[in-house]
Amino acid sequence: MTNVTFEGSDGATWAPAPDFLDSLRSQLRGTLCYPGEPGYEQARTIWNAMIDKRPAAVIRAAGTADVMRAVNVAREHQLLLSIRGGGHNIAGNAVCDGGLMLDLTPMKSVRIDPSSRTARVEPGVTLAEFDKEAQAFGLATPLGINSTTGVAGLTLGGGFGWVSRKFGLTVDNLISADVVLAKGALVHASPKENEDLFWAIRGGGGNFGVVTSFEYRLHPVGPEVLAGLIVHPFSNARQLLQGYRRVVMSAPDDLSCWVVMRKAPPLPFLPNEIHGKEVLVLAMCYVGDPEKGQRAIAPLRALGQPIADVVGPTPFVGWQQAFDPLLTPGQRNYWKSHDFIELGDAAIDLMIEYVGRLPSPACEVFVGHLGGAVNRVPATATAYPHRDVNFVMNVHTRWGDASQDQACTGWAREFFDRMAPHATGGVYVNFMPEDEAQRVRQGAYGANYERLSMLKAKYDPGNLFRQNQNIPPAR
Ligand SMILES: Cc1cc2nc3c(=O)[nH]c(=O)nc-3n(C[C@H](O)[C@H](O)[C@H](O)COP(=O)(O)OP(=O)(O)OC[C@H]3O[C@@H](n4cnc5c(N)ncnc54)[C@H](O)[C@@H]3O)c2cc1C
């Protein structure tokens, strides 16, 4: 006999009768598991080891019917409900304490249609899994730079990576989605059906329902691209960042170049004496004709005197996984992020100051390169509003031992605060940690917030989907 007690957000508890749980279990195609049972620890363990939450029960969904059952149980019994796709979100909202966790990771189907260049993808799929299927046909859609990330959460927040300047955000390539609403009904969202819902899920996160299938547009990419790293000593960072900003502001859409500033990991192509020293890395990918690519990256190659240049033809699938070894799950992580239209000298000086005192060897500062096709979409065309942003800085604080929590989060917060006057005030919702609820309205959504909160009132008036960067329903 199983004894399970759910905790409601209002302090109430609910201990369902054992036959209720047995009946629920028998209705599922997937599994229902409790603390101590197989699958429970696996489901609740997510990428960010700072998050250690314990749901009362987990439904590991095998399909849409399981999702509908989970949503109905959570709504009818007023349970806190959390949704897990790939489990990578820094805020850790995939898991909840005392509630019902809906784990979508078993939903792994990817179906590529090479003739229409489209893909149907279930919400437990990772970026690597999607890429591997699509690249078998020389196709891809824009995804992020860490291949173990979930397609679902990435898409619902916006999604950008190495080919976004050419093909737009992930949401710009979303054709349609199947969504289980708070009332338990399955609907289709597309430009022709439930178009307001389709607008909201393209950036509005998990606020509007549980997506059980994503349909994407694909583009010819690779299978080889011109990509790799140019590694510089950090002592020359000011001139390099000034040169970088000049070159990339006129770069073709085929080229993306991100900056990574960190202590050098022991990569085989770096001399031993550089390991553990601060470096500035230009990480780049050119997705078009390789000869044109060599010409496009030449001005980046001409900057400074690098320690190593390992840019060359490389399989796209491999490049999509290039940063995985530095971003493995199980470490403690805390992020702070700012958007920029321009990287001014004052912002550059602050980056240099704070990279000069990184609180742990695994911390890094990323500057993601946007613009191009992403910025040719009007700011109100999708819920994701930041269509004038050219650079996204992610202060990626990462360490292993809880005794370093204060030093690491303190460094990130101070850096973030000092950088604020030089940034737009906007933030990519998928880079927000759990303590930034105050940034959701203005920072994450700005002018799109009001419409989002009206649609929240239409599609989820009881705020069942609140374990997220929450948009409360308009009253
Ligand atoms: C190392 C690393 C690198 C990253 N790099 C990039 C990058 O290059 N580009 C980029 O755009 N982002 C990047 N991200 C951010 C990433 O997009 C977000 O963390 C995203 O939320 C991860 O999705 P997930 O499914 O893995 O996460 P989860 O934690 O499983 O989900 C995040 C939230 O999304 C919602 N959700 C998930 N699945 C569903 C669903 N099917 N239906 C409804 N709601 C759902 C839930 O509210 C959940 O709390 C990176 C993250 C990490 C950790």
Coordinates of C-alpha atoms and ligand atoms in Angstrom, one line a residue:
M1 CA 0.0 0.0 0.0
T2 CA 1.3 3.5 -0.9
N3 CA 1.0 6.5 1.4
V4 CA 1.5 9.8 -0.5
T5 CA 0.8 13.3 0.8
F6 CA 0.7 16.2 -1.6
E7 CA 1.2 19.7 -0.3
G8 CA -0.9 22.5 -1.7
S9 CA 0.5 26.0 -2.2
D10 CA -2.0 27.3 0.4
G11 CA -0.5 25.0 3.1
A12 CA -3.3 22.4 2.7
T13 CA -2.4 18.8 2.3
W14 CA -4.1 16.0 0.4
A15 CA -3.4 12.3 1.0
P16 CA -5.2 10.3 -1.7
A17 CA -6.7 6.9 -0.9
P18 CA -4.4 4.1 -2.0
D19 CA -7.0 2.9 -4.5
F20 CA -7.1 6.3 -6.1
L21 CA -3.3 6.1 -6.8
D22 CA -3.6 2.5 -7.9
S23 CA -6.3 3.4 -10.3
L24 CA -4.3 6.4 -11.7
R25 CA -1.3 4.1 -12.1
S26 CA -3.3 1.6 -14.1
Q27 CA -4.6 4.3 -16.4
L28 CA -1.2 5.5 -17.4
R29 CA 0.8 4.2 -20.4
G30 CA 3.9 5.6 -18.6
T31 CA 4.7 5.3 -14.9
L32 CA 3.7 6.8 -11.6
C33 CA 6.5 6.9 -9.1
Y34 CA 6.9 8.0 -5.5
P35 CA 10.0 8.8 -3.4
G36 CA 12.2 5.7 -3.1
E37 CA 10.7 4.0 -6.2
P38 CA 12.7 3.4 -9.5
G39 CA 12.6 6.4 -11.7
Y40 CA 11.9 9.0 -9.0
E41 CA 15.5 10.1 -8.4
Q42 CA 16.2 10.1 -12.1
A43 CA 13.2 12.3 -12.8
R44 CA 13.8 14.9 -10.0
T45 CA 17.5 15.2 -10.7
I46 CA 18.1 18.1 -13.1
W47 CA 21.0 19.8 -14.8
N48 CA 21.5 22.4 -12.0
A49 CA 22.6 20.7 -8.8
M50 CA 21.5 23.8 -6.8
I51 CA 18.0 22.5 -7.2
D52 CA 17.1 19.8 -4.8
K53 CA 13.3 19.5 -4.7
R54 CA 11.1 16.6 -3.8
P55 CA 7.8 16.1 -5.5
A56 CA 5.2 13.9 -3.7
A57 CA 4.9 11.9 -6.9
V58 CA 6.1 11.9 -10.5
I59 CA 4.2 10.9 -13.6
R60 CA 6.7 9.8 -16.3
A61 CA 4.5 10.3 -19.4
A62 CA 4.6 8.0 -22.4
G63 CA 2.2 10.1 -24.4
T64 CA -0.4 12.8 -24.7
A65 CA -3.0 10.7 -22.8
D66 CA -0.7 10.6 -19.7
V67 CA -0.2 14.3 -20.0
M68 CA -4.0 14.9 -20.0
R69 CA -4.4 12.7 -17.0
A70 CA -1.7 14.4 -15.0
V71 CA -3.1 17.9 -15.8
N72 CA -6.6 16.7 -14.8
V73 CA -5.4 15.2 -11.5
A74 CA -3.4 18.3 -10.7
R75 CA -6.3 20.7 -11.5
E76 CA -9.0 18.7 -9.8
H77 CA -7.0 18.3 -6.6
Q78 CA -5.3 21.7 -6.7
L79 CA -1.8 20.2 -6.7
L80 CA 1.3 22.2 -7.5
L81 CA 2.3 20.9 -11.0
S82 CA 5.8 21.1 -12.5
I83 CA 6.7 20.2 -16.1
R84 CA 10.0 18.7 -17.1
G85 CA 11.3 18.6 -20.7
G86 CA 15.0 18.3 -20.8
G87 CA 15.5 19.4 -17.2
H88 CA 18.1 22.1 -18.1
N89 CA 16.5 25.3 -17.0
I90 CA 18.7 27.2 -14.6
A91 CA 15.7 28.2 -12.4
G92 CA 14.9 24.5 -11.8
N93 CA 11.1 24.9 -12.3
A94 CA 10.9 21.4 -13.8
V95 CA 10.8 20.1 -10.3
C96 CA 8.6 21.1 -7.3
D97 CA 8.4 20.4 -3.6
G98 CA 5.5 18.4 -2.4
G99 CA 3.5 18.6 -5.7
L100 CA 3.1 16.5 -8.8
M101 CA 5.9 16.4 -11.3
L102 CA 5.1 15.7 -14.9
D103 CA 8.2 14.3 -16.5
L104 CA 8.1 14.3 -20.3
T105 CA 11.6 12.8 -20.9
P106 CA 10.3 9.4 -22.0
M107 CA 8.5 11.1 -25.0
K108 CA 11.4 10.8 -27.4
S109 CA 9.9 10.6 -30.9
V110 CA 11.5 12.6 -33.7
R111 CA 10.0 12.3 -37.2
I112 CA 11.7 14.1 -40.1
D113 CA 9.9 14.6 -43.4
P114 CA 12.7 15.4 -45.8
S115 CA 10.4 16.2 -48.7
S116 CA 8.5 19.0 -46.9
R117 CA 11.6 19.8 -44.7
T118 CA 9.6 19.6 -41.5
A119 CA 10.1 17.7 -38.2
R120 CA 7.6 16.5 -35.6
V121 CA 9.3 16.3 -32.2
E122 CA 8.1 15.1 -28.8
P123 CA 8.9 17.1 -25.7
G124 CA 11.4 14.7 -24.1
V125 CA 13.8 15.1 -27.0
T126 CA 17.2 16.8 -26.5
L127 CA 18.9 19.0 -29.0
A128 CA 21.5 16.3 -29.8
E129 CA 18.7 13.8 -30.5
F130 CA 16.9 16.2 -32.8
D131 CA 20.1 17.2 -34.6
K132 CA 21.1 13.6 -35.2
E133 CA 17.8 12.8 -36.9
A134 CA 17.6 16.0 -39.0
Q135 CA 21.3 15.9 -40.0
A136 CA 20.8 12.4 -41.5
F137 CA 19.0 14.4 -44.2
G138 CA 21.4 17.4 -44.1
L139 CA 18.7 19.5 -42.4
A140 CA 18.5 21.5 -39.1
T141 CA 16.5 24.1 -37.3
P142 CA 18.0 26.7 -35.0
L143 CA 18.7 25.2 -31.5
G144 CA 21.0 26.1 -28.6
I145 CA 24.7 25.5 -28.0
N146 CA 24.6 22.7 -25.4
S147 CA 23.2 19.5 -26.9
T148 CA 21.9 17.9 -23.8
T149 CA 19.3 20.8 -23.4
G150 CA 15.7 19.9 -23.9
V151 CA 14.0 21.0 -27.2
A152 CA 10.8 21.8 -25.3
G153 CA 11.9 24.4 -22.7
L154 CA 14.3 25.9 -25.2
T155 CA 11.6 26.4 -27.8
L156 CA 9.0 27.7 -25.4
G157 CA 11.3 30.5 -24.3
G158 CA 12.5 31.5 -27.8
G159 CA 15.6 29.5 -28.6
F160 CA 18.8 30.6 -30.3
G161 CA 22.2 29.2 -31.3
W162 CA 24.7 28.9 -34.1
V163 CA 22.3 29.2 -37.0
S164 CA 19.8 31.7 -35.6
R165 CA 21.3 34.7 -37.4
K166 CA 20.6 32.9 -40.7
F167 CA 17.3 31.2 -39.9
G168 CA 15.9 33.0 -36.9
L169 CA 14.9 31.8 -33.4
T170 CA 13.7 28.3 -32.8
V171 CA 10.2 29.8 -32.4
D172 CA 10.5 31.5 -35.7
N173 CA 10.7 28.0 -37.2
L174 CA 7.8 26.5 -35.2
I175 CA 5.0 25.6 -37.6
S176 CA 2.5 24.3 -35.1
A177 CA 2.2 22.6 -31.7
D178 CA -0.2 20.2 -29.9
V179 CA -1.0 21.7 -26.5
V180 CA -2.8 20.2 -23.5
L181 CA -4.6 23.1 -21.8
A182 CA -5.3 23.5 -18.1
K183 CA -8.8 22.2 -18.6
G184 CA -7.3 18.9 -19.9
A185 CA -8.3 19.4 -23.5
L186 CA -5.8 18.8 -26.4
V187 CA -5.7 21.6 -29.0
H188 CA -3.7 22.4 -32.0
A189 CA -2.0 25.8 -32.2
S190 CA -0.8 27.2 -35.5
P191 CA -1.2 30.4 -37.5
K192 CA -4.6 29.1 -38.5
E193 CA -5.9 27.4 -35.3
N194 CA -5.8 29.0 -31.9
E195 CA -3.5 31.6 -33.3
D196 CA -3.4 33.6 -30.1
L197 CA -2.2 30.5 -28.2
F198 CA 0.4 29.9 -31.0
W199 CA 1.6 33.5 -30.5
A200 CA 1.9 33.0 -26.7
I201 CA 3.8 29.8 -26.7
R202 CA 6.5 31.3 -29.0
G203 CA 8.4 32.8 -26.0
G204 CA 5.8 32.7 -23.2
G205 CA 7.3 29.6 -21.7
G206 CA 5.2 26.9 -20.0
N207 CA 2.5 29.3 -18.9
F208 CA -0.2 28.3 -21.3
G209 CA -0.3 24.5 -21.4
V210 CA 1.8 21.4 -21.9
V211 CA 3.1 20.9 -25.4
T212 CA 3.1 17.3 -26.5
S213 CA 4.3 17.8 -30.0
F214 CA 6.3 20.5 -31.8
E215 CA 6.3 20.9 -35.6
Y216 CA 9.4 22.7 -37.0
R217 CA 10.6 24.0 -40.3
L218 CA 14.0 22.6 -41.3
H219 CA 16.8 24.1 -43.5
P220 CA 19.7 22.6 -45.4
V221 CA 22.7 22.9 -43.1
G222 CA 26.1 21.1 -43.5
P223 CA 26.5 18.3 -42.8
E224 CA 29.9 20.1 -42.5
V225 CA 30.2 23.7 -41.4
L226 CA 33.2 26.0 -40.9
A227 CA 33.4 26.2 -37.2
G228 CA 35.8 26.2 -34.2
L229 CA 37.6 28.3 -31.6
I230 CA 40.2 31.0 -31.7
V231 CA 41.8 31.3 -28.2
H232 CA 43.5 34.5 -27.1
P233 CA 45.4 35.5 -23.9
F234 CA 43.1 37.6 -21.7
S235 CA 45.7 40.3 -21.4
N236 CA 44.6 41.7 -24.8
A237 CA 40.9 41.5 -24.0
R238 CA 40.1 45.2 -24.4
Q239 CA 41.4 45.4 -28.0
L240 CA 39.9 42.0 -28.9
L241 CA 36.4 42.9 -27.6
Q242 CA 36.5 46.2 -29.4
G243 CA 37.7 44.5 -32.6
Y244 CA 35.1 41.8 -32.1
R245 CA 32.2 44.2 -31.8
R246 CA 33.4 46.1 -35.0
V247 CA 33.7 42.9 -37.1
V248 CA 30.5 41.2 -36.0
M249 CA 28.3 44.2 -36.4
S250 CA 28.8 44.0 -40.2
A251 CA 29.1 40.1 -40.4
P252 CA 27.0 38.2 -42.9
D253 CA 24.0 36.3 -41.4
D254 CA 25.8 33.0 -42.2
L255 CA 28.4 33.9 -39.5
S256 CA 27.9 33.8 -35.7
C257 CA 30.7 34.5 -33.4
W258 CA 30.3 34.2 -29.6
V259 CA 32.8 35.3 -27.0
V260 CA 33.6 33.0 -24.1
M261 CA 35.8 34.4 -21.2
R262 CA 37.0 31.9 -18.6
K263 CA 40.0 30.1 -17.2
A264 CA 41.4 27.9 -19.9
P265 CA 40.3 24.2 -19.5
P266 CA 43.0 21.6 -20.2
L267 CA 42.2 21.3 -23.9
P268 CA 44.8 19.3 -25.9
F269 CA 45.4 22.1 -28.4
L270 CA 46.3 24.6 -25.6
P271 CA 49.9 24.7 -24.2
N272 CA 50.1 23.4 -20.6
E273 CA 51.2 26.8 -19.2
I274 CA 47.9 28.3 -20.4
H275 CA 45.7 25.8 -18.6
G276 CA 43.9 27.6 -15.7
K277 CA 44.8 31.1 -16.9
E278 CA 42.1 33.5 -18.2
V279 CA 41.5 33.4 -21.9
L280 CA 39.2 35.0 -24.4
V281 CA 37.8 32.6 -26.9
L282 CA 36.1 33.5 -30.1
A283 CA 33.8 30.6 -30.9
M284 CA 32.4 30.8 -34.5
C285 CA 30.3 29.0 -37.0
Y286 CA 29.7 29.8 -40.7
V287 CA 26.9 27.9 -42.2
G288 CA 27.2 28.8 -45.9
D289 CA 29.7 28.2 -48.7
P290 CA 33.1 27.3 -47.0
E291 CA 35.1 29.6 -49.3
K292 CA 32.9 32.6 -48.5
G293 CA 33.2 31.5 -44.9
Q294 CA 37.0 31.7 -44.9
R295 CA 36.6 35.3 -46.2
A296 CA 34.0 36.1 -43.6
I297 CA 36.1 34.9 -40.7
A298 CA 39.3 36.5 -41.9
P299 CA 38.7 39.8 -40.0
L300 CA 38.2 37.7 -36.8
R301 CA 41.4 35.8 -37.5
A302 CA 43.2 39.1 -37.9
L303 CA 42.4 40.2 -34.4
G304 CA 45.3 40.0 -31.9
Q305 CA 47.8 37.2 -31.6
P306 CA 46.0 34.0 -30.7
I307 CA 47.3 31.1 -28.7
A308 CA 45.4 28.6 -30.8
D309 CA 43.2 28.7 -33.9
V310 CA 41.2 25.5 -34.4
V311 CA 38.6 26.8 -36.9
G312 CA 38.0 24.5 -39.9
P313 CA 35.5 22.3 -41.6
T314 CA 33.7 20.2 -39.0
P315 CA 30.5 18.1 -38.8
F316 CA 27.6 20.3 -37.7
V317 CA 26.3 17.7 -35.2
G318 CA 29.8 17.6 -33.6
W319 CA 30.0 21.4 -33.4
Q320 CA 26.6 21.5 -31.8
Q321 CA 28.1 19.4 -29.0
A322 CA 31.4 21.2 -28.8
F323 CA 30.6 22.9 -25.4
D324 CA 29.0 19.9 -23.8
P325 CA 32.2 18.9 -21.8
L326 CA 32.2 22.3 -20.1
L327 CA 28.5 22.2 -19.3
T328 CA 27.9 18.8 -17.9
P329 CA 25.0 18.3 -15.4
G330 CA 25.6 17.9 -11.7
Q331 CA 27.5 21.2 -10.9
R332 CA 26.0 24.1 -8.9
N333 CA 25.1 26.9 -11.3
Y334 CA 23.7 30.5 -11.0
W335 CA 23.2 32.8 -13.9
K336 CA 22.7 36.5 -14.5
S337 CA 22.0 37.8 -17.9
H338 CA 21.7 41.1 -19.8
D339 CA 20.7 42.0 -23.3
F340 CA 22.7 44.6 -25.3
I341 CA 22.1 46.5 -28.6
E342 CA 25.7 47.6 -28.6
L343 CA 28.7 46.6 -26.5
G344 CA 30.0 50.0 -25.2
D345 CA 33.5 50.5 -23.8
A346 CA 32.2 50.8 -20.3
A347 CA 30.5 47.3 -20.6
I348 CA 33.8 45.9 -22.0
D349 CA 35.8 47.3 -19.1
L350 CA 33.4 45.7 -16.6
M351 CA 33.6 42.4 -18.3
I352 CA 37.4 42.6 -18.1
E353 CA 37.3 43.6 -14.4
Y354 CA 35.0 40.7 -13.4
V355 CA 36.6 38.0 -15.5
G356 CA 39.8 39.1 -13.8
R357 CA 38.3 37.8 -10.5
L358 CA 36.3 34.7 -11.4
P359 CA 35.2 33.0 -8.2
S360 CA 35.8 29.4 -9.4
P361 CA 37.6 27.8 -12.3
A362 CA 34.4 26.7 -14.1
C363 CA 32.8 30.1 -14.2
E364 CA 32.5 31.9 -17.5
V365 CA 31.1 34.9 -19.2
F366 CA 29.4 34.2 -22.5
V367 CA 28.5 36.9 -25.1
G368 CA 26.0 35.4 -27.5
H369 CA 25.8 37.0 -31.0
L370 CA 22.3 37.7 -32.3
G371 CA 20.9 40.0 -34.9
G372 CA 20.4 38.9 -38.5
A373 CA 17.2 37.0 -39.2
V374 CA 16.2 37.1 -35.5
N375 CA 15.9 40.9 -35.7
R376 CA 14.0 41.0 -38.9
V377 CA 10.9 39.7 -37.1
P378 CA 8.7 42.4 -35.5
A379 CA 8.8 42.5 -31.7
T380 CA 5.1 41.8 -31.4
A381 CA 5.0 38.9 -33.9
T382 CA 5.8 36.4 -31.2
A383 CA 5.7 36.5 -27.4
Y384 CA 9.6 36.7 -27.5
P385 CA 10.1 40.5 -27.7
H386 CA 13.8 41.2 -27.9
R387 CA 14.1 41.8 -31.7
D388 CA 16.6 44.6 -31.4
V389 CA 19.2 42.8 -29.3
N390 CA 22.6 42.1 -30.9
F391 CA 24.4 40.6 -27.9
V392 CA 23.2 38.5 -24.9
M393 CA 25.7 38.3 -22.0
N394 CA 25.3 35.4 -19.7
V395 CA 27.2 35.4 -16.5
H396 CA 27.5 31.7 -16.0
T397 CA 28.6 31.0 -12.4
R398 CA 29.5 27.4 -11.9
W399 CA 31.1 25.6 -9.0
G400 CA 31.1 22.2 -7.2
D401 CA 31.0 22.8 -3.4
A402 CA 28.0 24.3 -1.5
S403 CA 30.5 26.2 0.7
Q404 CA 31.2 28.4 -2.3
D405 CA 27.6 29.4 -2.9
Q406 CA 27.8 32.8 -1.4
A407 CA 31.1 33.8 -3.0
C408 CA 29.9 32.7 -6.4
T409 CA 26.3 34.1 -6.4
G410 CA 27.7 37.3 -4.8
W411 CA 30.2 37.8 -7.6
A412 CA 27.5 37.2 -10.3
R413 CA 25.0 39.6 -8.6
E414 CA 27.6 42.4 -8.2
F415 CA 28.8 42.0 -11.8
F416 CA 25.2 42.0 -13.0
D417 CA 24.2 45.1 -11.0
R418 CA 27.2 47.1 -12.2
M419 CA 26.5 46.2 -15.8
A420 CA 22.9 47.1 -15.6
P421 CA 23.3 50.8 -16.6
H422 CA 25.0 49.7 -19.9
A423 CA 22.4 47.1 -20.9
T424 CA 18.8 47.3 -22.4
G425 CA 17.1 46.1 -19.2
G426 CA 15.7 43.2 -21.2
V427 CA 16.4 39.5 -20.5
Y428 CA 16.0 36.2 -22.3
V429 CA 13.5 34.3 -20.1
N430 CA 15.4 31.0 -20.5
F431 CA 18.5 32.6 -18.9
M432 CA 16.7 33.8 -15.7
P433 CA 17.4 32.1 -12.4
E434 CA 14.7 31.3 -9.9
D435 CA 15.0 34.5 -7.9
E436 CA 14.2 36.9 -10.7
A437 CA 10.4 36.9 -10.7
Q438 CA 10.5 40.7 -10.6
R439 CA 12.1 40.7 -14.1
V440 CA 9.3 38.7 -15.8
R441 CA 7.0 41.6 -16.6
Q442 CA 9.3 44.3 -17.9
G443 CA 12.6 42.5 -18.5
A444 CA 11.4 39.3 -20.1
Y445 CA 8.3 40.5 -21.9
G446 CA 8.1 44.3 -22.0
A447 CA 5.4 45.5 -24.4
N448 CA 4.1 41.9 -24.9
Y449 CA 3.4 41.3 -21.3
E450 CA -0.1 42.7 -21.2
R451 CA -1.3 40.5 -24.1
L452 CA 0.4 37.5 -22.5
S453 CA -1.4 38.0 -19.2
M454 CA -4.8 38.4 -21.0
L455 CA -4.1 35.1 -22.8
K456 CA -3.1 33.5 -19.6
A457 CA -6.5 34.5 -18.2
K458 CA -8.1 32.9 -21.3
Y459 CA -6.1 29.6 -21.3
D460 CA -5.2 29.1 -17.7
P461 CA -7.4 31.3 -15.5
G462 CA -6.6 29.3 -12.3
N463 CA -2.8 29.6 -12.9
L464 CA -2.4 25.8 -12.9
F465 CA 0.9 26.3 -14.8
R466 CA 2.6 28.5 -12.3
Q467 CA 5.8 26.6 -11.6
N468 CA 7.7 28.7 -14.2
Q469 CA 8.7 32.3 -14.9
N470 CA 5.1 33.0 -14.1
I471 CA 2.8 35.3 -16.0
P472 CA -0.3 35.6 -13.6
P473 CA -3.7 35.8 -15.4
A474 CA -5.0 39.3 -15.9
R475 CA -7.8 40.1 -13.5
Ligands
LIG1 C1 24.2 24.7 -20.3 C2 23.1 25.4 -21.0 C3 23.2 26.0 -22.2 C4 22.2 26.7 -22.8 N1 22.3 27.3 -24.0 C5 21.3 27.8 -24.6 C6 21.4 28.4 -25.9 O1 22.4 28.3 -26.5 N2 20.3 28.9 -26.5 C7 19.1 29.0 -25.8 O2 18.2 29.5 -26.4 N3 19.0 28.5 -24.6 C8 20.0 27.9 -24.0 N4 19.9 27.4 -22.7 C9 18.7 27.7 -22.0 C10 17.6 26.7 -22.3 O3 16.9 27.1 -23.4 C11 16.6 26.6 -21.1 O4 17.3 26.2 -20.0 C12 15.4 25.8 -21.4 O5 14.4 26.1 -20.5 C13 15.8 24.3 -21.3 O6 14.7 23.5 -21.7 P1 14.5 22.1 -21.0 O7 13.3 21.4 -21.6 O8 15.8 21.3 -21.0 O9 14.3 22.5 -19.5 P2 13.2 22.1 -18.4 O10 13.9 22.6 -17.1 O11 12.8 20.7 -18.5 O12 12.0 23.0 -18.7 C14 12.0 24.4 -18.5 C15 10.6 24.9 -18.2 O13 9.9 24.8 -19.5 C16 8.6 24.4 -19.3 N5 8.4 23.3 -20.1 C17 9.2 22.3 -20.4 N6 8.7 21.4 -21.3 C18 7.4 21.8 -21.5 C19 6.3 21.4 -22.3 N7 6.5 20.3 -23.1 N8 5.2 22.1 -22.2 C20 5.0 23.2 -21.4 N9 6.0 23.6 -20.7 C21 7.2 23.0 -20.7 C22 8.4 24.3 -17.8 O14 7.9 25.4 -17.2 C23 9.8 24.0 -17.3 O15 10.0 24.5 -16.0 C24 20.9 26.7 -22.1 C25 20.8 26.1 -20.9 C26 21.8 25.4 -20.3 C27 21.7 24.7 -19.0

